[in-house]
Amino acid sequence: MPLLIVAPLDVSRPDLARIEAMRRRHDPHHALIGAHVTLVFGFEEPGAGVAAAHLSAVAATQGAIALRLAAYLTVRDAEDRHSHVFMVPDHGRAEIEALHDSLYAGPLAQGLRADIPFIPHVTVAARDDHSAAVALARSFGQVGISARLSALELIEFSGEQVRLLHRVELPG
């Protein structure tokens, strides 16, 4: 089963309720996992033990990341015909990109997809039709949500459920 590394969104209760209400209505994966930023996408090798050790080593050099989700972005999925609506940060983006790069170094390097640009984001919706996704994103209005990434999680995703394998808190 594929493994992923995610950072759960640490955000105020009202903002989390707002995000989760959008996700509940528009994201088919909302019930599987809470609002998060995916840092390392599905991989099976080198395995959970090596990935957890690498995650812990990277986390030891990484502080929590403050970010501001500032806009909606509609993106076509690279793997299938779906389109997604993302909340994307303006503040904290460079720090998230650097963390992504650090996690893909070493034992996870072979899994990096150079053909797909990494866009730090929180997924809030998915649509089969791209124009419908664009219209939905426009209907959401303003974002303006301050948040933090204060933990990293190694998870296993079966397609029907998510299982937490390893969690590391980020200092600060």
Coordinates of C-alpha atoms in Angstrom, one line a residue:
M1 CA 0.0 0.0 0.0
P2 CA 1.3 3.5 -0.8
L3 CA 2.9 5.6 1.9
L4 CA 2.8 9.4 2.1
I5 CA 4.2 12.1 4.3
V6 CA 1.8 14.8 5.3
A7 CA 1.7 17.8 7.6
P8 CA -1.7 18.2 9.3
L9 CA -3.0 21.8 9.2
D10 CA -2.7 23.4 12.6
V11 CA -5.3 26.2 12.4
S12 CA -7.9 28.0 14.6
R13 CA -11.2 26.2 15.3
P14 CA -13.3 28.6 13.2
D15 CA -10.9 28.4 10.2
L16 CA -10.7 24.6 10.5
A17 CA -14.5 24.4 10.6
R18 CA -14.6 26.5 7.4
I19 CA -12.1 24.4 5.6
E20 CA -13.6 21.1 6.7
A21 CA -17.1 22.3 5.7
M22 CA -15.8 22.9 2.1
R23 CA -14.0 19.6 2.1
R24 CA -17.0 17.7 3.4
R25 CA -19.1 19.2 0.6
H26 CA -16.6 19.1 -2.3
D27 CA -13.7 16.7 -1.6
P28 CA -14.4 12.9 -1.9
H29 CA -11.4 12.2 0.5
H30 CA -12.5 14.4 3.3
A31 CA -13.6 11.6 5.5
L32 CA -10.3 9.7 5.2
I33 CA -7.9 12.5 6.4
G34 CA -8.2 15.9 7.9
A35 CA -6.9 19.1 6.2
H36 CA -3.2 18.7 5.5
V37 CA -0.3 19.5 3.1
T38 CA 1.1 16.5 1.3
L39 CA 4.9 16.7 1.3
V40 CA 5.8 13.3 -0.1
F41 CA 3.4 11.6 -2.5
G42 CA 2.6 7.9 -2.8
F43 CA 5.6 5.6 -2.5
E44 CA 6.2 2.0 -1.5
E45 CA 10.0 1.8 -1.5
P46 CA 12.1 2.1 0.6
G47 CA 9.5 0.9 3.1
A48 CA 7.9 2.3 6.3
G49 CA 10.9 1.7 8.6
V50 CA 13.4 3.6 6.4
A51 CA 10.9 6.3 5.7
A52 CA 10.1 6.8 9.4
A53 CA 13.8 7.1 10.2
H54 CA 14.3 9.6 7.4
L55 CA 11.3 11.6 8.4
S56 CA 12.6 11.8 12.0
A57 CA 16.0 12.9 10.9
V58 CA 14.6 15.7 8.7
A59 CA 12.2 16.8 11.4
A60 CA 15.0 17.1 13.9
T61 CA 16.4 19.9 11.7
Q62 CA 13.1 21.6 10.9
G63 CA 11.0 24.0 13.0
A64 CA 7.3 24.5 12.7
I65 CA 6.2 26.5 9.6
A66 CA 3.9 29.5 9.8
L67 CA 1.8 30.0 6.7
R68 CA -1.0 32.0 5.3
L69 CA -3.4 30.4 2.9
A70 CA -4.1 33.3 0.5
A71 CA -5.8 32.1 -2.7
Y72 CA -7.6 29.3 -4.5
L73 CA -5.9 27.5 -7.4
T74 CA -7.5 25.1 -9.8
V75 CA -5.2 22.3 -11.0
R76 CA -5.7 19.4 -13.4
D77 CA -4.6 16.1 -11.8
A78 CA -1.4 14.7 -13.5
E79 CA -2.6 11.1 -13.1
D80 CA -6.3 11.2 -14.2
R81 CA -8.9 13.5 -15.7
H82 CA -10.0 15.2 -12.4
S83 CA -9.3 18.7 -11.4
H84 CA -8.7 19.9 -7.9
V85 CA -9.3 23.2 -6.0
F86 CA -6.4 24.0 -3.7
M87 CA -5.9 26.6 -1.0
V88 CA -2.4 27.9 -1.6
P89 CA -0.1 29.9 0.7
D90 CA 1.7 33.1 -0.1
H91 CA 3.5 33.3 3.3
G92 CA 5.4 30.1 4.2
R93 CA 5.5 28.7 0.7
A94 CA 9.3 28.8 0.3
E95 CA 9.7 27.0 3.7
I96 CA 7.2 24.3 2.7
E97 CA 9.0 23.8 -0.6
A98 CA 12.4 23.5 1.2
L99 CA 10.9 20.9 3.6
H100 CA 9.5 19.0 0.6
D101 CA 13.0 19.0 -1.0
S102 CA 14.6 17.8 2.2
L103 CA 12.2 14.9 2.5
Y104 CA 12.8 13.9 -1.0
A105 CA 16.6 13.7 -0.4
G106 CA 18.3 10.5 0.6
P107 CA 16.2 7.3 0.6
L108 CA 13.1 8.9 -0.9
A109 CA 14.9 10.5 -3.9
Q110 CA 13.9 7.9 -6.4
G111 CA 10.2 8.8 -5.8
L112 CA 10.5 12.4 -6.8
R113 CA 8.4 13.2 -9.9
A114 CA 10.4 15.9 -11.7
D115 CA 7.6 16.1 -14.4
I116 CA 5.1 17.4 -11.8
P117 CA 5.8 20.7 -10.1
F118 CA 5.3 20.7 -6.3
I119 CA 2.7 23.2 -5.3
P120 CA 2.2 23.6 -1.5
H121 CA -1.5 23.3 -0.9
V122 CA -4.5 22.1 1.0
T123 CA -7.1 20.3 -1.2
V124 CA -10.6 21.5 -0.7
A125 CA -12.5 20.2 -3.7
A126 CA -12.3 17.8 -6.7
R127 CA -14.4 17.8 -9.9
D128 CA -14.4 15.6 -13.0
D129 CA -14.8 18.7 -15.2
H130 CA -12.1 21.4 -15.1
S131 CA -14.4 24.3 -15.9
A132 CA -16.7 23.2 -13.0
A133 CA -13.7 23.2 -10.7
V134 CA -12.7 26.7 -11.9
A135 CA -16.3 28.0 -11.3
L136 CA -16.4 26.4 -7.8
A137 CA -13.1 28.0 -6.9
R138 CA -14.4 31.4 -8.0
S139 CA -17.5 30.9 -5.8
F140 CA -15.5 30.3 -2.6
G141 CA -14.5 34.0 -2.3
Q142 CA -11.5 35.1 -0.2
V143 CA -9.2 32.8 1.7
G144 CA -7.1 34.6 4.3
I145 CA -6.4 31.8 6.7
S146 CA -3.3 31.8 9.0
A147 CA -2.0 28.3 10.0
R148 CA 1.0 26.3 11.0
L149 CA 2.6 23.0 10.1
S150 CA 3.7 21.7 13.5
A151 CA 3.9 18.0 12.9
L152 CA 4.8 15.5 10.1
E153 CA 3.1 12.2 9.7
L154 CA 4.0 9.0 7.7
I155 CA 0.7 7.5 6.7
E156 CA -0.4 4.4 4.7
F157 CA -3.3 4.9 2.3
S158 CA -5.2 1.9 1.1
G159 CA -7.6 3.8 -1.1
E160 CA -10.3 3.3 1.4
Q161 CA -8.6 4.2 4.7
V162 CA -5.6 6.0 6.1
R163 CA -3.5 4.6 8.8
L164 CA -1.0 6.6 10.8
L165 CA 2.4 4.9 11.0
H166 CA 4.7 7.6 12.5
R167 CA 4.3 11.1 13.8
V168 CA 6.9 13.7 14.7
E169 CA 6.2 17.1 16.3
L170 CA 8.2 20.0 14.9
P171 CA 9.7 22.4 17.5
G172 CA 8.6 26.0 17.7

